[in-house]
Amino acid sequence: MEPSSHPIGLDGNSIPDTTLESSIHLVSCPLGTIPIWRSEQHYPIVDIKELTQQIYTRNITRNNKNNTASLAGLSRGQDIYGTTVSINVYDPEVYGTQDKSGGLTTIISGYSFDREHTNAVGVGWFVWQSNGGDKAARFHIFYDNGQKQCFDLKCPGFIHTSPNIPLGGKLSPISKYDGPQAHMNTFVYQDTNSNWWVKFGKESTVVGYWPGELFGYLKSKGTVGYWGGLVEGPTIKYKPPPMGSGHPASEGDGKAAYVKNIKIVTRDHQLVTPMSREFDVAVENPKCYSVAHKSDQDGGVHANWGGSG
């Protein structure tokens, strides 16, 4: 129940940071058991096929009023075997109980040649009242294997191995506009047995994995990645909610949400720092959301994202 390999260059204490780390209240389940968050309601998470279409088109002028999801972040259309990222955590006001607003990283494969059976894995936080029962930012994972989409442990697929970290757990502390900032550190990567592992926190604690045999295209590699914000739900068409801090990306760190410390796992299992020029800006609805300040930094690629909706 441990990864068959670890990328070269991974050091859980290597992220240079002075901001707060948003984490989950840990539990202590007995050896051989895992914590499972239970909720009365269940709604599918992000429409992966719509999300991947938006990432691949990378067109900031589309503004399709029929979409039920909008994103604002960075995308990178090259082979990818994993990524680390620090995602700024806020608790934006979400209007509908079925709507969600959050920040995430996603690795996708297959869309360019088989749009009906796209594969994807994702990790991030969402404010999602119908799922969590409140308006708190919570830690979530999800996958799509071309046949079904599933988040957390709502259906078989993800093998949860941590007795301490609950999927769906409430994150704390939360960033404050023009005040203290907090982010969650995540790491998603493929080991030598084709399994996709999730690690959480500055110490890169293992949460679990998606078995390689669960996928078709992702079994070999990812072909595109995304890092940034997302809003999704039935009311998005007529009342898009705030994303991130609810302020435009142009306001910068401390006022607009960010993704930073973005690094990439290569085919030879090296964790490397890419150049910001390798990333495209992906904004679905530029009237509501934006991306700014894409740059190279010591810890990895950085960008601000978000908007008032």
PDB file of C-alpha atoms in Angstrom, residues 22 37 89-94 99-102 124-140 168-174:
ATOM      1  CA  SER A  22      -4.268  25.046   5.286  1.00  0.00           C
ATOM      2  CA  TRP A  37     -16.945  11.353   5.437  1.00  0.00           C
ATOM      3  CA  VAL A  89      -7.683  28.402  -0.004  1.00  0.00           C
ATOM      4  CA  TYR A  90     -10.651  30.761   0.394  1.00  0.00           C
ATOM      5  CA  ASP A  91     -14.345  30.234   1.182  1.00  0.00           C
ATOM      6  CA  PRO A  92     -16.186  32.181  -1.551  1.00  0.00           C
ATOM      7  CA  GLU A  93     -19.925  32.755  -1.295  1.00  0.00           C
ATOM      8  CA  VAL A  94     -21.713  30.120  -3.384  1.00  0.00           C
ATOM      9  CA  ASP A  99     -23.096  24.817  -7.011  1.00  0.00           C
ATOM     10  CA  LYS A 100     -19.439  24.670  -6.102  1.00  0.00           C
ATOM     11  CA  SER A 101     -16.485  27.029  -6.219  1.00  0.00           C
ATOM     12  CA  GLY A 102     -12.906  26.037  -5.562  1.00  0.00           C
ATOM     13  CA  GLY A 124      -8.384  20.406  -4.757  1.00  0.00           C
ATOM     14  CA  TRP A 125     -10.792  22.209  -2.458  1.00  0.00           C
ATOM     15  CA  PHE A 126     -14.427  23.171  -2.966  1.00  0.00           C
ATOM     16  CA  VAL A 127     -17.127  25.129  -1.177  1.00  0.00           C
ATOM     17  CA  TRP A 128     -20.078  22.846  -1.935  1.00  0.00           C
ATOM     18  CA  GLN A 129     -23.030  23.042   0.431  1.00  0.00           C
ATOM     19  CA  SER A 130     -25.108  20.132  -0.878  1.00  0.00           C
ATOM     20  CA  ASN A 131     -22.186  17.786  -0.334  1.00  0.00           C
ATOM     21  CA  GLY A 132     -20.551  19.011   2.877  1.00  0.00           C
ATOM     22  CA  GLY A 133     -23.668  20.386   4.552  1.00  0.00           C
ATOM     23  CA  ASP A 134     -22.047  23.792   5.068  1.00  0.00           C
ATOM     24  CA  LYS A 135     -20.236  26.577   3.225  1.00  0.00           C
ATOM     25  CA  ALA A 136     -16.758  25.566   4.349  1.00  0.00           C
ATOM     26  CA  ALA A 137     -13.841  24.843   2.028  1.00  0.00           C
ATOM     27  CA  ARG A 138     -13.230  21.087   2.005  1.00  0.00           C
ATOM     28  CA  PHE A 139     -10.569  18.783   0.528  1.00  0.00           C
ATOM     29  CA  HIS A 140     -11.769  16.661  -2.409  1.00  0.00           C
ATOM     30  CA  GLY A 168     -14.081  15.804   2.296  1.00  0.00           C
ATOM     31  CA  GLY A 169     -12.402  17.109   5.441  1.00  0.00           C
ATOM     32  CA  LYS A 170     -12.751  20.782   6.356  1.00  0.00           C
ATOM     33  CA  LEU A 171      -9.687  22.917   5.663  1.00  0.00           C
ATOM     34  CA  SER A 172      -8.270  25.417   8.131  1.00  0.00           C
ATOM     35  CA  PRO A 173      -7.065  28.138   8.289  1.00  0.00           C
ATOM     36  CA  ILE A 174      -8.777  30.010   5.448  1.00  0.00           C
TER      37      ILE A 174
END
